[in-house]
C-alpha positions as a printed Julia matrix, in Angstrom:
278×3 Matrix{Float64}:
  88.57  158.73   88.25
  86.07  157.14   90.63
  84.67  160.3    92.01
  84.35  161.6    88.23
  82.36  158.5    87.05
  80.11  158.54   90.2
  79.36  162.13   89.82
  79.03  162.49   85.88
  78.24  158.84   84.97
  79.87  156.94   82.26
  79.17  153.88   79.92
  76.0   152.2    81.56
  76.65  154.25   84.62
  73.99  157.02   85.46
  75.35  160.05   87.54
  74.53  160.05   91.16
  73.45  163.05   93.23
  75.9   165.3    94.98
  74.85  163.67   98.27
  75.53  160.37   97.2
  78.7   161.24   96.03
  79.91  163.12   99.12
  78.57  160.38  101.42
  80.46  157.55   99.34
  83.58  159.72   99.55
  83.2   160.39  103.28
  82.58  156.72  103.86
  85.97  155.54  102.06
  88.48  158.31  103.19
  89.19  156.86  106.64
  90.12  153.35  104.97
  92.25  155.14  102.33
  94.03  157.13  104.77
  94.75  154.09  106.74
  96.02  152.39  103.48
  98.13  155.47  102.67
 100.19  154.65  105.85
 101.63  151.28  104.24
 100.73  151.38  100.56
 101.94  153.39   97.88
  99.07  152.5    95.35
  95.65  151.05   95.6
  96.9   148.09   93.53
  98.53  146.89   96.88
  95.29  146.56   98.82
  94.19  142.94   99.33
  90.73  141.41  100.4
  92.07  140.72  103.76
  92.72  144.56  104.2
  89.25  145.27  103.48
  87.67  142.58  105.75
  89.84  143.48  108.64
  89.0   147.16  108.01
  85.16  146.41  107.9
  85.26  144.13  111.2
  86.51  147.05  113.14
  83.54  149.47  112.0
  80.59  149.74  114.07
  78.25  149.71  111.29
  80.14  148.81  107.98
  77.32  148.57  105.59
  78.02  152.12  104.02
  81.72  151.79  104.15
  81.32  148.33  102.31
  78.91  149.87   99.78
  81.54  152.79   98.93
  84.54  150.67   98.82
  82.87  148.02   96.65
  81.86  150.66   94.3
  85.25  152.37   94.3
  87.24  149.23   93.58
  84.7   147.88   90.97
  84.97  151.59   89.02
  88.86  151.28   89.05
  88.88  147.97   87.84
  86.4   148.68   84.88
  88.73  151.68   84.12
  91.67  149.07   84.15
  93.48  151.06   86.83
  93.75  147.71   88.9
  94.69  144.47   87.93
  92.2   142.71   90.22
  89.26  143.81   92.51
  89.78  142.94   95.99
  86.34  143.92   96.88
  84.47  141.57   94.47
  81.76  139.7    96.23
  82.55  141.61   99.46
  79.81  141.25  102.14
  78.0   144.33  102.88
  76.94  143.25  106.23
  73.63  144.45  107.81
  71.87  147.53  106.57
  71.49  150.11  109.23
  68.21  149.89  110.64
  65.66  152.26  109.35
  63.68  152.74  112.47
  64.2   156.46  113.5
  65.65  156.96  117.03
  65.31  159.93  119.26
  68.21  162.2   119.97
  69.79  161.85  123.19
  69.71  164.63  126.08
  73.39  165.32  125.52
  73.02  165.75  121.81
  70.02  168.16  122.16
  72.01  170.29  124.87
  74.76  170.36  122.16
  72.56  171.43  119.53
  71.32  174.31  121.77
  74.5   175.61  122.76
  75.84  175.65  119.38
  72.75  177.43  118.02
  73.07  180.44  120.64
  76.35  181.57  118.9
  75.17  181.12  115.21
  71.76  182.84  114.01
  71.9   180.89  110.83
  72.42  177.68  112.47
  69.68  178.64  114.97
  67.14  179.29  112.26
  68.0   176.06  110.57
  67.46  174.14  113.6
  64.28  175.86  114.24
  62.99  174.99  110.6
  64.14  171.32  110.73
  63.83  170.39  114.31
  60.42  172.3   115.17
  58.75  172.36  112.01
  60.19  169.11  110.38
  61.09  170.62  107.1
  63.46  168.65  104.88
  66.68  169.93  104.46
  66.19  171.09  100.96
  62.95  172.8   102.01
  64.7   174.77  104.57
  67.5   175.69  102.18
  65.01  176.86   99.22
  62.38  178.52  101.82
  61.83  182.2   100.57
  62.21  185.11  102.8
  58.23  185.98  102.43
  57.46  182.41  103.77
  58.11  184.03  107.36
  54.93  185.97  108.12
  55.8   187.93  111.3
  52.33  189.74  111.18
  50.19  186.69  110.65
  52.18  184.6   112.82
  52.61  181.73  110.24
  55.29  179.94  108.21
  53.94  179.77  104.83
  55.22  178.37  101.65
  53.61  175.79   99.22
  52.32  172.92  101.32
  54.12  174.35  104.52
  51.57  176.1   106.68
  52.64  176.03  110.3
  52.02  178.52  113.29
  55.29  180.72  113.92
  56.26  179.61  117.39
  58.24  181.76  119.64
  61.5   180.13  119.15
  61.33  180.14  115.43
  60.12  184.0   115.43
  62.85  185.04  117.41
  65.64  182.81  115.44
  63.87  184.21  112.19
  64.1   187.76  113.33
  67.83  187.43  114.3
  68.99  185.74  111.2
  67.05  188.29  109.12
  68.72  191.29  110.8
  71.93  189.58  110.22
  71.08  189.05  106.53
  70.03  192.73  106.14
  73.09  194.11  107.63
  75.48  191.55  105.77
  73.83  191.97  102.35
  71.68  195.12  102.38
  71.28  195.45   98.59
  70.85  191.75   97.75
  67.9   190.73   95.49
  67.88  187.03   96.15
  64.4   186.17   97.51
  65.67  183.03   99.61
  65.87  183.23  103.39
  69.13  181.89  103.69
  72.05  183.44  101.93
  75.82  182.78  101.42
  78.5   185.06  100.09
  77.98  183.44   96.6
  74.29  183.4    96.43
  73.75  186.96   97.69
  74.9   188.21   94.32
  72.36  185.78   92.36
  68.87  184.44   92.92
  69.59  180.93   93.62
  69.3   179.3    96.98
  72.12  178.0    99.17
  73.4   174.58   98.48
  73.92  171.66  100.57
  77.75  172.62  100.66
  76.6   175.72  102.64
  74.5   173.65  105.21
  76.96  170.75  105.84
  79.72  173.03  107.59
  77.06  174.34  109.91
  76.26  170.83  111.11
  79.85  169.52  110.7
  80.9   169.69  114.33
  77.4   168.59  115.81
  76.54  165.07  116.91
  73.29  164.99  114.55
  72.87  165.21  110.77
  69.99  167.42  109.43
  67.91  164.18  108.74
  68.34  163.01  112.31
  66.99  166.35  113.59
  63.96  166.12  111.53
  63.42  162.42  112.44
  63.57  163.5   116.09
  60.83  166.07  115.62
  58.48  163.44  113.95
  59.23  160.99  116.77
  58.35  163.78  119.44
  54.89  164.39  117.81
  54.4   160.55  117.69
  55.34  160.34  121.33
  52.67  162.94  122.52
  49.8   161.69  119.96
  49.75  158.05  120.61
  52.03  157.04  117.78
  49.08  157.42  115.19
  50.49  156.95  111.72
  47.68  158.74  109.93
  48.12  161.88  112.3
  51.69  161.93  111.41
  50.96  161.78  107.65
  48.46  164.6   107.9
  50.84  166.98  109.99
  54.21  166.27  108.0
  52.82  165.43  104.64
  54.55  162.03  104.79
  53.47  158.53  103.14
  51.75  156.06  105.3
  54.88  153.79  104.91
  57.06  156.43  106.38
  54.28  157.21  109.01
  54.7   153.53  110.08
  58.36  153.62  110.36
  57.77  156.39  113.04
  55.5   154.37  114.94
  57.75  151.46  115.22
  59.8   153.13  117.85
  56.83  153.0   120.23
  55.03  149.66  118.77
  58.03  147.7   117.33
  55.99  144.34  116.98
  52.13  144.99  117.04
  51.82  141.2   116.12
  53.96  140.16  118.96
  51.65  142.23  121.62
  48.49  140.73  120.04
  50.04  137.3   120.66
  50.71  138.21  124.23
  47.09  139.42  124.83
  45.99  136.06  123.59
  48.27  134.24  126.09
  46.98  133.72  129.66
  50.39  132.65  131.15
  51.98  136.04  129.64
  49.05  138.04  131.2
  49.58  136.5   134.58
  53.25  137.04  134.48
  52.79  140.63  133.41
  50.26  141.15  136.3
  52.57  139.79  138.83
């Protein structure tokens, strides 16, 4: 009932995107599995169960949002007598300041990509060219210009580096051997989309990244952070290169300049300058 209402909407409830539905379900499943060991129905869940569970979560905000949404919806549908999550604290929202990937995560990505041409090309498009996940999924085959050495599609106009060129060549060879007669114009194909003209869905992409230590968004953020690191954390440069808004550009520079006002205050304080020089 809850998933159906979140997905399709209801009275005074607008439908949410597939990604939002999936994220909320994923955030609630661990709690539901834990409850299933003790209870036969969600009517037995107490507020103490919720607060105890959330106290054990490293970053409970997403879990709290999903559980509050679920119990509120079930109460409104009269499937529960009371809402144990009413007024439940959501905790601190996860920081919006992007963080670079660890060397271990990068090594894991590289090792996984060597055995999967689709994953290797996806990592190249997102991790090198900083495409949004939906842009990578919807990229046409014609966007890869081997002759001109460019990646061209709409606002995307990037030089075709050696890694991406090889990854694209390997995947296209696999694509032609697996679906030689497909008329689908998109670069990435699945067994379902090969017989149509639609792009692959997020459901195709998520299994590729399921066992990896990063998400597609984290991979894209790492690429932008890398660019910021080598160009002096200039937000205007990031906006021009990656076609992002000024506010988004500033998010990536905070990793290198977390508090510009504090730096300015330190420059105006002689005692601090003496201490730093010592």
